[in-house]
PDB file of C-alpha atoms in Angstrom:
ATOM      1  CA  MET A   1      -4.836 -14.675  21.941  1.00  0.00           C
ATOM      2  CA  GLN A   2      -4.452 -13.078  18.529  1.00  0.00           C
ATOM      3  CA  ARG A   3      -2.056 -10.310  17.597  1.00  0.00           C
ATOM      4  CA  MET A   4      -2.314  -7.884  14.696  1.00  0.00           C
ATOM      5  CA  MET A   5       0.851  -8.271  12.627  1.00  0.00           C
ATOM      6  CA  LEU A   6       2.219  -6.612   9.511  1.00  0.00           C
ATOM      7  CA  LYS A   7       1.185  -8.864   6.609  1.00  0.00           C
ATOM      8  CA  SER A   8       2.931  -7.003   3.805  1.00  0.00           C
ATOM      9  CA  LYS A   9       4.198  -3.626   2.745  1.00  0.00           C
ATOM     10  CA  ILE A  10       5.145  -1.821  -0.432  1.00  0.00           C
ATOM     11  CA  HIS A  11       8.054   0.297   0.731  1.00  0.00           C
ATOM     12  CA  ARG A  12       8.687   3.842  -0.536  1.00  0.00           C
ATOM     13  CA  ALA A  13       6.428   3.745  -3.583  1.00  0.00           C
ATOM     14  CA  THR A  14       6.139   7.001  -5.505  1.00  0.00           C
ATOM     15  CA  VAL A  15       2.681   8.594  -5.724  1.00  0.00           C
ATOM     16  CA  THR A  16       1.919   8.913  -9.441  1.00  0.00           C
ATOM     17  CA  ASP A  17      -1.388  10.769  -9.098  1.00  0.00           C
ATOM     18  CA  ALA A  18      -3.958  12.119  -6.665  1.00  0.00           C
ATOM     19  CA  ASP A  19      -7.573  12.336  -7.873  1.00  0.00           C
ATOM     20  CA  LEU A  20      -9.775  14.298  -5.483  1.00  0.00           C
ATOM     21  CA  HIS A  21     -12.941  13.739  -7.536  1.00  0.00           C
ATOM     22  CA  TYR A  22     -12.838   9.946  -7.546  1.00  0.00           C
ATOM     23  CA  GLU A  23     -14.368   7.472  -5.112  1.00  0.00           C
ATOM     24  CA  GLY A  24     -12.036   7.229  -2.113  1.00  0.00           C
ATOM     25  CA  SER A  25      -9.325   4.578  -2.252  1.00  0.00           C
ATOM     26  CA  ILE A  26      -5.802   3.876  -3.472  1.00  0.00           C
ATOM     27  CA  THR A  27      -5.247   2.509  -6.970  1.00  0.00           C
ATOM     28  CA  ILE A  28      -2.223   0.187  -7.064  1.00  0.00           C
ATOM     29  CA  ASP A  29      -0.513  -1.454 -10.065  1.00  0.00           C
ATOM     30  CA  GLU A  30      -1.763  -5.055 -10.177  1.00  0.00           C
ATOM     31  CA  ASN A  31       1.833  -6.389 -10.207  1.00  0.00           C
ATOM     32  CA  LEU A  32       2.494  -4.697  -6.867  1.00  0.00           C
ATOM     33  CA  MET A  33      -0.802  -5.964  -5.474  1.00  0.00           C
ATOM     34  CA  ASP A  34       0.105  -9.531  -6.430  1.00  0.00           C
ATOM     35  CA  ALA A  35       3.608  -9.250  -4.973  1.00  0.00           C
ATOM     36  CA  ALA A  36       2.278  -7.854  -1.681  1.00  0.00           C
ATOM     37  CA  GLY A  37      -0.676 -10.268  -1.539  1.00  0.00           C
ATOM     38  CA  LEU A  38      -3.237  -7.454  -1.628  1.00  0.00           C
ATOM     39  CA  LEU A  39      -6.809  -7.980  -2.791  1.00  0.00           C
ATOM     40  CA  PRO A  40      -9.268  -5.458  -4.225  1.00  0.00           C
ATOM     41  CA  TYR A  41     -11.124  -3.643  -1.422  1.00  0.00           C
ATOM     42  CA  GLU A  42      -8.605  -4.779   1.225  1.00  0.00           C
ATOM     43  CA  LYS A  43      -7.943  -2.185   3.915  1.00  0.00           C
ATOM     44  CA  VAL A  44      -4.439  -0.695   3.894  1.00  0.00           C
ATOM     45  CA  SER A  45      -2.599   1.919   5.902  1.00  0.00           C
ATOM     46  CA  ILE A  46      -0.722   4.646   4.050  1.00  0.00           C
ATOM     47  CA  TYR A  47       2.318   6.356   5.572  1.00  0.00           C
ATOM     48  CA  ASP A  48       3.572   9.417   3.651  1.00  0.00           C
ATOM     49  CA  VAL A  49       7.342   9.713   4.071  1.00  0.00           C
ATOM     50  CA  ASN A  50       7.397  13.319   2.803  1.00  0.00           C
ATOM     51  CA  ASN A  51       4.795  14.932   5.055  1.00  0.00           C
ATOM     52  CA  GLY A  52       4.191  12.418   7.874  1.00  0.00           C
ATOM     53  CA  GLU A  53       0.505  11.829   7.076  1.00  0.00           C
ATOM     54  CA  ARG A  54      -0.854   8.450   8.198  1.00  0.00           C
ATOM     55  CA  PHE A  55      -4.287   7.222   7.140  1.00  0.00           C
ATOM     56  CA  SER A  56      -6.178   4.146   5.968  1.00  0.00           C
ATOM     57  CA  THR A  57      -8.199   3.392   2.861  1.00  0.00           C
ATOM     58  CA  TYR A  58      -8.916   0.408   0.605  1.00  0.00           C
ATOM     59  CA  VAL A  59      -7.281  -0.968  -2.536  1.00  0.00           C
ATOM     60  CA  ILE A  60      -8.525  -0.684  -6.115  1.00  0.00           C
ATOM     61  CA  THR A  61      -6.736  -2.654  -8.840  1.00  0.00           C
ATOM     62  CA  GLY A  62      -4.653  -0.551 -11.207  1.00  0.00           C
ATOM     63  CA  LYS A  63      -3.433  -1.417 -14.674  1.00  0.00           C
ATOM     64  CA  ARG A  64      -0.747  -4.109 -14.624  1.00  0.00           C
ATOM     65  CA  ASP A  65       2.796  -2.822 -15.392  1.00  0.00           C
ATOM     66  CA  SER A  66       1.636   0.793 -15.113  1.00  0.00           C
ATOM     67  CA  GLY A  67       3.495   1.688 -11.918  1.00  0.00           C
ATOM     68  CA  THR A  68       0.310   3.385 -10.727  1.00  0.00           C
ATOM     69  CA  ILE A  69       0.037   4.536  -7.117  1.00  0.00           C
ATOM     70  CA  CYS A  70      -2.927   6.932  -7.105  1.00  0.00           C
ATOM     71  CA  LEU A  71      -4.691   8.262  -4.020  1.00  0.00           C
ATOM     72  CA  ASN A  72      -8.356   8.952  -4.678  1.00  0.00           C
ATOM     73  CA  GLY A  73     -11.110  10.965  -3.029  1.00  0.00           C
ATOM     74  CA  ALA A  74     -10.410  12.618   0.326  1.00  0.00           C
ATOM     75  CA  ALA A  75      -7.066  10.769   0.605  1.00  0.00           C
ATOM     76  CA  ALA A  76      -5.852  12.823  -2.377  1.00  0.00           C
ATOM     77  CA  ARG A  77      -5.609  15.809  -0.002  1.00  0.00           C
ATOM     78  CA  LYS A  78      -3.108  13.940   2.193  1.00  0.00           C
ATOM     79  CA  VAL A  79      -0.430  13.395  -0.481  1.00  0.00           C
ATOM     80  CA  ALA A  80       1.191  15.102  -3.432  1.00  0.00           C
ATOM     81  CA  ARG A  81       2.307  13.603  -6.716  1.00  0.00           C
ATOM     82  CA  GLY A  82       5.911  12.476  -6.240  1.00  0.00           C
ATOM     83  CA  ASP A  83       5.595  11.771  -2.496  1.00  0.00           C
ATOM     84  CA  LEU A  84       7.064   8.535  -1.200  1.00  0.00           C
ATOM     85  CA  VAL A  85       4.584   6.326   0.646  1.00  0.00           C
ATOM     86  CA  ILE A  86       4.630   3.055   2.523  1.00  0.00           C
ATOM     87  CA  ILE A  87       1.529   0.938   1.887  1.00  0.00           C
ATOM     88  CA  ALA A  88       0.972  -1.567   4.699  1.00  0.00           C
ATOM     89  CA  SER A  89      -1.534  -4.361   5.260  1.00  0.00           C
ATOM     90  CA  TYR A  90      -2.091  -6.207   8.522  1.00  0.00           C
ATOM     91  CA  VAL A  91      -3.484  -9.574   9.569  1.00  0.00           C
ATOM     92  CA  PHE A  92      -4.575 -11.193  12.829  1.00  0.00           C
ATOM     93  CA  VAL A  93      -2.316 -14.100  13.770  1.00  0.00           C
ATOM     94  CA  ASP A  94      -2.612 -16.606  16.617  1.00  0.00           C
ATOM     95  CA  GLY A  95      -0.146 -15.931  19.437  1.00  0.00           C
ATOM     96  CA  ASP A  96       2.067 -18.959  18.814  1.00  0.00           C
ATOM     97  CA  GLU A  97       2.289 -18.247  15.086  1.00  0.00           C
ATOM     98  CA  ALA A  98       3.088 -14.572  15.779  1.00  0.00           C
ATOM     99  CA  LYS A  99       6.417 -15.464  17.423  1.00  0.00           C
ATOM    100  CA  GLY A 100       7.892 -16.604  14.109  1.00  0.00           C
ATOM    101  CA  TRP A 101       5.873 -14.315  11.851  1.00  0.00           C
ATOM    102  CA  LYS A 102       7.616 -12.854   8.782  1.00  0.00           C
ATOM    103  CA  PRO A 103       5.846 -10.210   6.690  1.00  0.00           C
ATOM    104  CA  THR A 104       6.360  -9.681   2.972  1.00  0.00           C
ATOM    105  CA  ALA A 105       8.268  -6.517   2.055  1.00  0.00           C
ATOM    106  CA  ILE A 106       8.202  -5.246  -1.526  1.00  0.00           C
ATOM    107  CA  PHE A 107      10.863  -2.690  -2.420  1.00  0.00           C
ATOM    108  CA  VAL A 108      10.369  -0.573  -5.533  1.00  0.00           C
ATOM    109  CA  ASP A 109      12.410   1.828  -7.648  1.00  0.00           C
ATOM    110  CA  GLU A 110      11.449   5.405  -8.589  1.00  0.00           C
ATOM    111  CA  ASP A 111       9.086   4.035 -11.289  1.00  0.00           C
ATOM    112  CA  ASN A 112       7.357   1.669  -8.836  1.00  0.00           C
ATOM    113  CA  ARG A 113       8.949  -1.381 -10.426  1.00  0.00           C
ATOM    114  CA  ILE A 114       9.877  -4.188  -8.044  1.00  0.00           C
ATOM    115  CA  LYS A 115      13.571  -4.307  -7.187  1.00  0.00           C
ATOM    116  CA  HIS A 116      14.998  -7.803  -7.547  1.00  0.00           C
TER     117      HIS A 116
END
């Protein structure tokens, strides 16, 4: 049996922009993508802390060191600039491996820089 487990999350990132007239997706600073193990076009779930919206989309690589968290296309209607979001990715794991599974959690400051 396989279980769907949290692979990684970027916790309480600040939305820097919302672009309604762009192809749907979320643009994420490449540093954050690397830290969370996210790949371009990978499906992610977005949880908006400010308004409770929950939806899924896919990742587009943003400029490294930019702090960019930009919701694009229809997803732009679900957030506002300045909202805090949790960006989560999931993976299927075999049952035995799931018992000891540990996801990666990336915590960021108000500028979307990784807290160390």
